[in-house]
XYZ file of C-alpha atoms in Angstrom:
145
model
C -107.769 10.018 -110.225
C -105.049 12.482 -111.216
C -101.367 11.641 -111.006
C -100.969 14.018 -108.098
C -103.816 12.358 -106.183
C -102.224 8.971 -106.874
C -98.902 10.196 -105.491
C -100.590 11.480 -102.327
C -102.445 8.183 -101.856
C -99.227 6.238 -102.380
C -97.476 8.382 -99.753
C -100.172 7.367 -97.263
C -99.860 3.715 -98.280
C -96.067 3.821 -97.953
C -96.445 5.343 -94.486
C -98.830 2.584 -93.419
C -96.506 -0.076 -94.822
C -93.493 1.632 -93.204
C -91.745 1.822 -96.585
C -89.584 4.820 -95.691
C -87.638 4.926 -98.949
C -90.757 5.069 -101.130
C -92.431 7.528 -98.751
C -89.426 9.861 -98.837
C -89.073 9.645 -102.614
C -92.748 10.437 -103.137
C -92.550 13.308 -100.667
C -89.663 14.783 -102.668
C -91.733 14.505 -105.839
C -94.775 16.045 -104.164
C -92.573 18.849 -102.860
C -91.278 19.564 -106.385
C -94.857 19.676 -107.663
C -95.929 22.039 -104.863
C -92.924 24.284 -105.541
C -93.902 24.740 -109.187
C -97.533 25.233 -108.178
C -96.593 28.014 -105.744
C -93.999 29.649 -108.007
C -96.262 29.770 -111.045
C -99.528 30.181 -109.103
C -101.297 27.570 -111.210
C -103.371 24.471 -110.634
C -101.325 21.438 -111.629
C -102.670 19.436 -114.552
C -101.472 15.935 -115.339
C -99.400 17.299 -118.240
C -97.520 19.672 -115.943
C -97.023 16.950 -113.334
C -95.628 14.645 -116.023
C -93.202 17.368 -117.109
C -92.019 17.708 -113.497
C -91.631 13.942 -113.206
C -89.567 13.879 -116.402
C -87.331 16.595 -114.981
C -86.915 14.643 -111.745
C -85.987 11.495 -113.659
C -83.478 13.422 -115.780
C -81.858 14.888 -112.651
C -81.492 11.444 -111.151
C -80.028 10.026 -114.354
C -77.459 12.837 -114.322
C -76.721 12.056 -110.679
C -76.236 8.367 -111.485
C -73.635 9.293 -114.112
C -71.803 11.526 -111.664
C -71.881 8.935 -108.881
C -70.558 6.262 -111.249
C -67.641 8.527 -112.163
C -66.992 9.050 -108.460
C -67.205 5.347 -107.645
C -70.177 5.745 -105.305
C -72.110 2.567 -106.093
C -74.258 2.931 -102.962
C -75.599 6.269 -104.181
C -76.010 4.938 -107.730
C -78.328 2.212 -106.438
C -80.276 4.746 -104.375
C -80.859 7.021 -107.388
C -81.815 4.100 -109.628
C -84.401 2.966 -107.075
C -85.864 6.474 -107.010
C -86.068 6.467 -110.816
C -88.032 3.198 -110.701
C -90.522 4.676 -108.232
C -91.012 7.855 -110.296
C -91.414 5.853 -113.524
C -94.488 4.160 -112.028
C -96.366 7.440 -112.608
C -95.194 7.972 -116.182
C -97.180 6.777 -119.189
C -95.875 3.779 -121.115
C -92.787 4.907 -123.011
C -92.652 4.542 -126.769
C -90.350 1.899 -128.208
C -87.691 2.981 -130.711
C -89.836 1.776 -133.617
C -92.943 3.572 -132.337
C -90.964 6.773 -131.773
C -89.430 6.521 -135.243
C -92.906 6.064 -136.793
C -94.283 9.102 -134.931
C -91.388 11.320 -136.014
C -91.499 10.037 -139.602
C -95.193 11.000 -139.712
C -94.368 14.486 -138.428
C -91.602 14.930 -141.007
C -93.933 13.698 -143.759
C -96.608 16.226 -142.681
C -94.078 19.068 -142.727
C -92.725 18.059 -146.132
C -89.752 20.021 -147.432
C -90.057 22.585 -144.639
C -88.954 20.048 -142.019
C -86.047 21.121 -139.844
C -84.948 19.963 -136.404
C -86.601 22.907 -134.629
C -90.064 22.488 -136.097
C -89.927 18.700 -135.838
C -88.905 18.892 -132.155
C -91.638 21.413 -131.342
C -94.401 19.350 -132.923
C -92.996 16.062 -131.585
C -92.873 17.365 -128.000
C -96.520 18.456 -128.279
C -97.689 15.257 -129.956
C -95.602 12.696 -128.059
C -95.495 14.472 -124.708
C -94.318 12.381 -121.773
C -94.314 9.135 -123.736
C -90.669 9.765 -124.641
C -87.899 11.977 -123.303
C -86.532 14.938 -125.238
C -83.129 13.369 -125.860
C -84.625 10.296 -127.538
C -86.893 12.468 -129.673
C -83.981 14.688 -130.656
C -81.664 11.790 -131.506
C -84.323 10.097 -133.635
C -85.270 13.322 -135.423
C -81.617 14.098 -136.218
C -81.127 10.605 -137.694
C -84.226 10.906 -139.846
C -83.452 14.411 -141.059
C -79.857 13.677 -142.038
């Protein structure tokens, strides 16, 4: 079962269980997936769906920061709950040590030609949705300096 199929099934389940918050969150995610599908005229693979989910999580994290600055704790909680629901569809995230090991291996493969750009490009391809871009970038910068 693809991630998209799982999301659609979970929307149905949430409707049956009258879990409006989860239903609405999943509908927003499905809508974002459909929008990309229509705009790019492509069939959505799991990799593309994961990229969309990462973007949705990042947007919500940014919103949480803004709401905290504005003192809107009610909206902070709402966004954090949405993040939890979206994270259910993401692969297990790498720990700091695992991420460090992956990036060290990439740097070792590249040898003296390793720079942040090439390391990031290869790391994003190799690691994919198992870690966010910011974590990869921070780790790569530490290791390269």
